[in-house]
Short mmCIF file of C-alpha atoms and ligand atoms in Angstrom, two decimals:
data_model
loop_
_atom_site.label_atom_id
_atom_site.label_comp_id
_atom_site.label_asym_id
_atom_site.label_seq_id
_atom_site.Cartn_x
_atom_site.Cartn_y
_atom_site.Cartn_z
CA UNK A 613 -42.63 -11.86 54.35
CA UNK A 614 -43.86 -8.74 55.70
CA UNK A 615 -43.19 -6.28 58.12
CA UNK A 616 -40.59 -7.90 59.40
CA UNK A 617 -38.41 -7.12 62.40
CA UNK A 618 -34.64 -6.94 62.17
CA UNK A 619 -31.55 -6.65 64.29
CA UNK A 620 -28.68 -5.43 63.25
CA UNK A 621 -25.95 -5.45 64.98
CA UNK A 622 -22.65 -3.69 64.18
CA UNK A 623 -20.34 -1.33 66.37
CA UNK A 624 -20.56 1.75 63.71
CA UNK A 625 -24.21 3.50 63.62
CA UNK A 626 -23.15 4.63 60.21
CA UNK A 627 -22.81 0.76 58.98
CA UNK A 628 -26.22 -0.15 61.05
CA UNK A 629 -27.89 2.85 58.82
CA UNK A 630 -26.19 1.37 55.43
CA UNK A 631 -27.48 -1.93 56.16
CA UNK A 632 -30.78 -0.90 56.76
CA UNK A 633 -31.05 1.05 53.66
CA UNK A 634 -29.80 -2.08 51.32
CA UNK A 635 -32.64 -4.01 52.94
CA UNK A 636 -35.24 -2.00 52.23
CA UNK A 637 -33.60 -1.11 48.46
CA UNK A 638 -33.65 -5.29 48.63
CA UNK A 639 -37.09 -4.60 48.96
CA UNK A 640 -37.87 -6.16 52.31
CA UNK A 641 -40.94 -5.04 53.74
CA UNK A 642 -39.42 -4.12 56.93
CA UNK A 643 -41.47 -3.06 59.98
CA UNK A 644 -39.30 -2.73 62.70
CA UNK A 645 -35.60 -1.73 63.20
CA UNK A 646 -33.30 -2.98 66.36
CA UNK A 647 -29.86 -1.86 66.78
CA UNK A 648 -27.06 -3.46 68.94
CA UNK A 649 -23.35 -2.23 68.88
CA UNK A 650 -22.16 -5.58 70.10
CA UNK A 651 -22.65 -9.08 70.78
CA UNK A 652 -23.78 -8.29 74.26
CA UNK A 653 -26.11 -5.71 73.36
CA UNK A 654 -27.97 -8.01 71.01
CA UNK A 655 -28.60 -10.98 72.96
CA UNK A 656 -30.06 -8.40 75.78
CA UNK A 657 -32.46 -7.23 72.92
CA UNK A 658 -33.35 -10.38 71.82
CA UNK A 659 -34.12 -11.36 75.79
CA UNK A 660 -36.55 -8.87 75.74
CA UNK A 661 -38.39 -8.95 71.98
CA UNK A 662 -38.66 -11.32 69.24
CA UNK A 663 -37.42 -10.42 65.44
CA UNK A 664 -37.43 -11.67 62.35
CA UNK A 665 -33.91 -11.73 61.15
CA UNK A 666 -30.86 -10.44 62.61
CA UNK A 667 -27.72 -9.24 60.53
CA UNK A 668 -24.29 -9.10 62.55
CA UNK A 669 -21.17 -7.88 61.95
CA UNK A 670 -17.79 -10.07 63.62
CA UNK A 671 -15.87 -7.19 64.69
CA UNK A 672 -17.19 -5.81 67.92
CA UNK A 673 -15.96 -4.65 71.16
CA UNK A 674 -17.64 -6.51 74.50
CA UNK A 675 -18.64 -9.90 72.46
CA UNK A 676 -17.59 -10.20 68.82
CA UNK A 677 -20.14 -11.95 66.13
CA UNK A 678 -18.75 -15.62 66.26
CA UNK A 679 -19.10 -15.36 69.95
CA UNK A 680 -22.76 -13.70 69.70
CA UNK A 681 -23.80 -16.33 67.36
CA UNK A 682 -23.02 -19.37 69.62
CA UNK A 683 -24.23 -17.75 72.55
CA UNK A 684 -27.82 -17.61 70.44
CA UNK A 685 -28.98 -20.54 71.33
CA UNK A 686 -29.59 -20.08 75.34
CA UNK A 687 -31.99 -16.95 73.73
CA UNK A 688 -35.31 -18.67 73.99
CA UNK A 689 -36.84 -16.00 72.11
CA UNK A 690 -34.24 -16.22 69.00
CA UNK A 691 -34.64 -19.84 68.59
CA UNK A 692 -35.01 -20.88 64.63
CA UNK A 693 -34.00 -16.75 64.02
CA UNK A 694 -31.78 -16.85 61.40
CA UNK A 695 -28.88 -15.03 61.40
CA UNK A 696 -26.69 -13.50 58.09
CA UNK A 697 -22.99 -12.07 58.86
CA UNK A 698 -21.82 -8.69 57.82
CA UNK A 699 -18.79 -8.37 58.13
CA UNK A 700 -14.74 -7.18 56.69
CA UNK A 701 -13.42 -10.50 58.20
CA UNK A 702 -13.35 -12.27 54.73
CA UNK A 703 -10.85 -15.32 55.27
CA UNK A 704 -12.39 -18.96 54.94
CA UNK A 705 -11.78 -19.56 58.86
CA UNK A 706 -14.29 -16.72 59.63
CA UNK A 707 -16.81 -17.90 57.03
CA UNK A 708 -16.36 -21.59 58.01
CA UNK A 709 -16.36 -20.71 62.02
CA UNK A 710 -19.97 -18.67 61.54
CA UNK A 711 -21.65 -21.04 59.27
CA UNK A 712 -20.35 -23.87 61.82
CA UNK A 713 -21.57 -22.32 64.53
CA UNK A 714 -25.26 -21.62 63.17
CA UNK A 715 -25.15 -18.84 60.85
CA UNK A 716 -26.79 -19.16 57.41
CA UNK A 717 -24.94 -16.69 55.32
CA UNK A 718 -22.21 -14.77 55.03
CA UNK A 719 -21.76 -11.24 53.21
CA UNK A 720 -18.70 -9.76 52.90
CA UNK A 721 -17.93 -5.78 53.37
CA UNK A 722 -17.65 -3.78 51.20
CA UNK A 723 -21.05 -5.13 50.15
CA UNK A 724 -23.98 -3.82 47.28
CA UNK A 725 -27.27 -3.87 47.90
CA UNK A 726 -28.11 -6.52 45.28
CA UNK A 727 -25.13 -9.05 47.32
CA UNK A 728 -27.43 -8.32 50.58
CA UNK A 729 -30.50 -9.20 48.22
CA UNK A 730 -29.17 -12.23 46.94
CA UNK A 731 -28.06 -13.65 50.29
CA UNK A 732 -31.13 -12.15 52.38
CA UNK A 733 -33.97 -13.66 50.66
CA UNK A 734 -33.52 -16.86 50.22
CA UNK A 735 -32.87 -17.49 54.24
CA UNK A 736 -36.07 -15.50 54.56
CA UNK A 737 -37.48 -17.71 52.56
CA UNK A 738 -36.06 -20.65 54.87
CA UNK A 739 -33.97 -22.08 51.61
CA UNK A 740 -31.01 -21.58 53.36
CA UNK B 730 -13.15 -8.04 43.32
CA UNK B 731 -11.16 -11.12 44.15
CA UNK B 732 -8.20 -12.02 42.41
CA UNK B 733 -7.36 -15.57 40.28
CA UNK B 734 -5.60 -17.86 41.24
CA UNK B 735 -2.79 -17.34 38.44
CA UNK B 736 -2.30 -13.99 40.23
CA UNK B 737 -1.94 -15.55 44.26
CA UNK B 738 1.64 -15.46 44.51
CA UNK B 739 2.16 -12.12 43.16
CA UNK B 740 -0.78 -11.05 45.60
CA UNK B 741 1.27 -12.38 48.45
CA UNK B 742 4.69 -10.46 47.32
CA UNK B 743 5.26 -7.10 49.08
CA UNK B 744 6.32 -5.42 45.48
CA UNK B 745 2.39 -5.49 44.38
CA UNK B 746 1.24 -4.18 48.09
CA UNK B 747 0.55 -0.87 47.07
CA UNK B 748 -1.41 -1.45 43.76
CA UNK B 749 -3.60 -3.47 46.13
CA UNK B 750 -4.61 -1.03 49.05
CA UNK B 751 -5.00 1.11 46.25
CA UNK B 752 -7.89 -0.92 44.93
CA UNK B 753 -9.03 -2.45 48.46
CA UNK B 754 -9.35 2.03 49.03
CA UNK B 755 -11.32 2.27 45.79
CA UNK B 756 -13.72 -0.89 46.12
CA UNK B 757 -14.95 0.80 49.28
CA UNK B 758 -15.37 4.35 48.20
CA UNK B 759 -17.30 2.86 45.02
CA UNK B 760 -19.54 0.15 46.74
CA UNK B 761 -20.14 2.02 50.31
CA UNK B 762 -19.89 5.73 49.10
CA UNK B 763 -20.62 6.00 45.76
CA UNK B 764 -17.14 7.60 44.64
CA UNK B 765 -13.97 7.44 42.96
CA UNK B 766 -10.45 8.20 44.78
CA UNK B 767 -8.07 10.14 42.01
CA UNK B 768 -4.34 9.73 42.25
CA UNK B 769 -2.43 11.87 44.31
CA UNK B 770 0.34 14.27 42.34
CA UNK B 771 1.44 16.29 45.45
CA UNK B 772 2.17 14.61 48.29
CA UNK B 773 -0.52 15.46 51.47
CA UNK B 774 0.05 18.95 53.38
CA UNK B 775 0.75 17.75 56.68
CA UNK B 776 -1.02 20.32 59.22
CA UNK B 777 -4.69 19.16 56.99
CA UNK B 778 -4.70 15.75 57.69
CA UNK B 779 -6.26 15.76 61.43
CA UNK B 780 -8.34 13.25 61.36
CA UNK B 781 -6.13 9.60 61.81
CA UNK B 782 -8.11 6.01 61.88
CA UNK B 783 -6.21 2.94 62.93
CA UNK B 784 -6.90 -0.55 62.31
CA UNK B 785 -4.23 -2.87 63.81
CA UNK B 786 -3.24 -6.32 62.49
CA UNK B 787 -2.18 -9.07 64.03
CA UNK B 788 -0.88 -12.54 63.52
CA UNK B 789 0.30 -13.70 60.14
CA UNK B 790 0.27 -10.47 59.16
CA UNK B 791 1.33 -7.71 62.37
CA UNK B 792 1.07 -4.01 62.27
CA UNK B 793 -1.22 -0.91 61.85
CA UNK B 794 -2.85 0.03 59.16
CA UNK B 795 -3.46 4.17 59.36
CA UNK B 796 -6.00 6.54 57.39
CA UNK B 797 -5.60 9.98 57.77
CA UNK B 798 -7.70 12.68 55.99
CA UNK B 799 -8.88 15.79 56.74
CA UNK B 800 -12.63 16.76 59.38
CA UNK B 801 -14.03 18.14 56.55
CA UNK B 802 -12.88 14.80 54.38
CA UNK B 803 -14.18 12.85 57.16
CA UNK B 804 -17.68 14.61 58.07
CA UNK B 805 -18.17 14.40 53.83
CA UNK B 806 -17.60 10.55 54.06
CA UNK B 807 -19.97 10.01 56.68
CA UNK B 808 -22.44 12.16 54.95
CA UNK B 809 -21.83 9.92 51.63
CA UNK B 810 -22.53 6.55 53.33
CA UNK B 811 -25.87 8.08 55.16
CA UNK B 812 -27.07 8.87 52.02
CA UNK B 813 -30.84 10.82 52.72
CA UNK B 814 -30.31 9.69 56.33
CA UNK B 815 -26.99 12.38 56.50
CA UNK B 816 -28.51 15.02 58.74
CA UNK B 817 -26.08 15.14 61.43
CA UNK B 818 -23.58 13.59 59.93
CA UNK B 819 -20.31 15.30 61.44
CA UNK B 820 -21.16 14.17 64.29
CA UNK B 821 -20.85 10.96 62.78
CA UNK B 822 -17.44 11.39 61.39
CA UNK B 823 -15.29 9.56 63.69
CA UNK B 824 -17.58 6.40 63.39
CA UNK B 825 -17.30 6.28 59.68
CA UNK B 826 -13.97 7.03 59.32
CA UNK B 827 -13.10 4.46 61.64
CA UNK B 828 -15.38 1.82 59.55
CA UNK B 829 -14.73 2.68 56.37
CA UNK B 830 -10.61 1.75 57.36
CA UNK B 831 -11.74 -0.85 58.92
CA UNK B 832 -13.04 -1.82 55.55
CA UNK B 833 -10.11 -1.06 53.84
CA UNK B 834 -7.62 -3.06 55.92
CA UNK B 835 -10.26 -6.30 55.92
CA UNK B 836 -10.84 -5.69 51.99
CA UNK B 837 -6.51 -5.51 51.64
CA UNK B 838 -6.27 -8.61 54.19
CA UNK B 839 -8.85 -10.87 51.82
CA UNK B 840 -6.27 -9.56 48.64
CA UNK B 841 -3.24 -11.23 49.66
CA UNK B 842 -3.50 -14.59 49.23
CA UNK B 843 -1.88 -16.83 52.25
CA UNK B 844 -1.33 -14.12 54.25
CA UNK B 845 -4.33 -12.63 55.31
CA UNK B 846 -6.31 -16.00 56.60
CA UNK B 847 -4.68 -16.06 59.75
CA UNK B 848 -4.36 -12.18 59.97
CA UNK B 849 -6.81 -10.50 62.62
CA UNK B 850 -7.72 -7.01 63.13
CA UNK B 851 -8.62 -4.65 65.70
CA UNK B 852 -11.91 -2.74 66.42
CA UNK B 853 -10.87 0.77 65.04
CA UNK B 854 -9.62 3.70 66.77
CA UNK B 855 -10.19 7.30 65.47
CA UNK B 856 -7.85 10.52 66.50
CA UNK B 857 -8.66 14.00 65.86
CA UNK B 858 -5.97 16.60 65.68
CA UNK B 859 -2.63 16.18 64.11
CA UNK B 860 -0.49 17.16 66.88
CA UNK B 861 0.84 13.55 67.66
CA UNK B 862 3.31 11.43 66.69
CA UNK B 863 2.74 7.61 66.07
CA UNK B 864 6.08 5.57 66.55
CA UNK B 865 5.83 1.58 65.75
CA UNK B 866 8.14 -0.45 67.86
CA UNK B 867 9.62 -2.59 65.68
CA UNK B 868 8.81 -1.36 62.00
CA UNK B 869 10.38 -3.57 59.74
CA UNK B 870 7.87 -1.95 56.30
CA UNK B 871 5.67 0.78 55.69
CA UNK B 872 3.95 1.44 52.68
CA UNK B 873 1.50 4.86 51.90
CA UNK B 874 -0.74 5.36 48.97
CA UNK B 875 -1.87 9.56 48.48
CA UNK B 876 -5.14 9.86 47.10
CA UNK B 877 -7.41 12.27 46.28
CA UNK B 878 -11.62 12.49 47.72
CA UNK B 879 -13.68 15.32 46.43
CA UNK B 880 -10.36 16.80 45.56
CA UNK B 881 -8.80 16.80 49.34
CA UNK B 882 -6.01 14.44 50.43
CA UNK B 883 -6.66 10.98 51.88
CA UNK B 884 -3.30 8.98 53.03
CA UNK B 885 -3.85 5.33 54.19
CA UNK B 886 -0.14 3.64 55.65
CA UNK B 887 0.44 -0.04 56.20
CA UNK B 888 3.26 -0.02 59.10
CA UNK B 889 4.22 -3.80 59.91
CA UNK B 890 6.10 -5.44 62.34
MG1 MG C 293 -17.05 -3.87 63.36
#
C-alpha cells in the first residue's frame, strides 16, 4: 500500500513521533501523518478526513483507547479502518477488551520497530 | 522480556520486586532510547533530582510509582527517543519523562504475574523543582532502585498502599 494516511493517537507527542518513525523504518510508504492526544481528538479527525490506518494508545485523558475504539463505529468515515493498539496496558483483559471491541492488533510498549512491522503489515494487508 | 511460567510465583513475591523494576527500567531505555542504565554506587544527591514523574496504580495493586532525575537527565531522554526529529527537545522533557515512567510502571505491572491484571494506572503527571514533599497516606511498602543515565542519577520508587 502506498502513501498511506495514518492516525496516531497517543497523549505524549514524543511517543506519536516514535511511532511514526518505526513505521516508516517498517517501511510503510506513508503519505500523510494525523495526530490526536486522545480518544476525543481522534474521532473529531476522523469526522473530518479519511485515513488509512490508525494506531492508538489506551491511556489517555478525555476518552481512553478502549473507549475510542467502540465509539469508531458511529465514524462513517472510519468504517472498515483498521485499528492496531499501542499501548503499556499489557494484561490479557486489555488485550482481550480491544480485540473484542474491534481492534485487530495489539503491540505492547516498550515496543521495536520490527514488533510494529510484524503486527502492522499484515492488517494492512487485510490478513488480520 | 516476559518471564516463564516456572518463575510466576517468585514474580508475584515482594522479595524479587526490585530486580524487576530494575529490568522493566532497562527494557525501556534499550528498546525506546537506545541505552543502558548502570548501577548506582552512591546513592542520588538530593537538590539534582528536580524533575519527578508519577504514575499511580490502582486496584490489585495501589500506589505511586515515582521517577525522579535530573532537567538535564530529562531534556537528554527526550532528545534520545526523538532521535533526528530532537530539535527542540527540552521543551519536550516533561512529556517524555512522563511516558517513558509510564512505560516503566506498565512494563513492571505485566512482570508480576497475578498481580498486575487487575492493576490500572494513571495518565502521568510530571513536577519540576525539588522543593516538595510527597507524603502517601497509608504507605504500607516502598521500594527505590538508583541508577545511573549518561552517568547522572535516575531514582524510580514504588510507594504502595
Ligand atoms: Mg498514554
Amino acid at each position: 500500500m502506498e502513501n498511506i494516511t495514518v492516525l496516531i493517537v497517543d497523549d505524549s507527542s514524543v511517543m506519536r513521533k516514535i511511532v511514526e518513525r518505526s513505521l516508516r523504518q517498517a517501511g510503510l510508504e506513508i503519505g500523510r501523518v494525523l495526530e490526536a492526544s486522545n480518544g476525543l481528538e481522534a474521532l473529531a479527525v476522523l469526522n473530518q478526513q479519511k485515513v488509512n490506518l490508525v494506531l492508538c494508545d489506551i491511556n489517555m485523558p478525555a476518552m481512553d483507547g478502549l473507549e475510542f475504539v467502540k465509539q469508531l463505529p458511529s465514524v462513517e468515515n472510519a468504517k472498515g479502518v483498521p485499528v492496531v493498539m499501542i499501548t503499556t496496558e499489557g494484561s490479557e483483559s486489555h488485550v482481550v477488551q480491544a480485540l473484542s471491541a474491534g481492534a485487530r492488533g495489539y503491540i505492547r510498549k516498550p515496543f521495536t520497530a520490527d514488533q510494529v512491522k510484524e503486527h502492522i503489515l499484515p492488517v494492512l494487508a487485510g490478513n488480520l | 522480556m516476559n518471564i516463564s511460567r516456572s518463575e510466576t510465583d517468585a514474580a508475584s513475591r515482594r522479595e524479587y520486586w526490585a530486580p524487576l523494576l530494575e529490568l522493566s527500567a532497562q527494557e525501556v531505555f534499550g528498546l525506546m532510547l537506545g541505552e543502558h542504565l548502570e548501577a548506582a554506587a552512591e546513592p542520588a544527591p538530593e537538590n539534582t533530582l528536580d524533575v519527578t514523574s508519577m504514575v499511580e496504580l490502582a486496584g490489585s495493586l495501589c500506589g505511586l510509582l515515582t521517577l525522579r532525575c535530573s532537567s538535564n537527565s530529562a531534556a537528554l531522554m527526550a532528545t534520545k527517543m526523538l532521535g533526528a526529529d530532537g530539535a527542540g527537545a527540552k521543551s519536550q522533557m516533561e512529556d517524555a519523562v512522563g511516558e517513558v515512567c509510564n512505560m516503566v510502571a506498565g512494563n513492571f505491572k505485566n512482570k508480576i504475574s497475578g498481580i498486575g491484571e487487575g492493576c490500572k494506572l494513571s495518565v502521568p503527571t510530571v513536577i519540576t523543582g525539588s522543593n516538595y514533599s510527597l507524603c502517601a497516606l497509608a504507605n504500607d511498602y516502598t521500594m527505590s532502585i538508583n541508577l545511573l543515565f549518561h552517568g547522572s542519577h535516575i531514582v524510580i520508587s514504588l510507594q504502595l498502599n
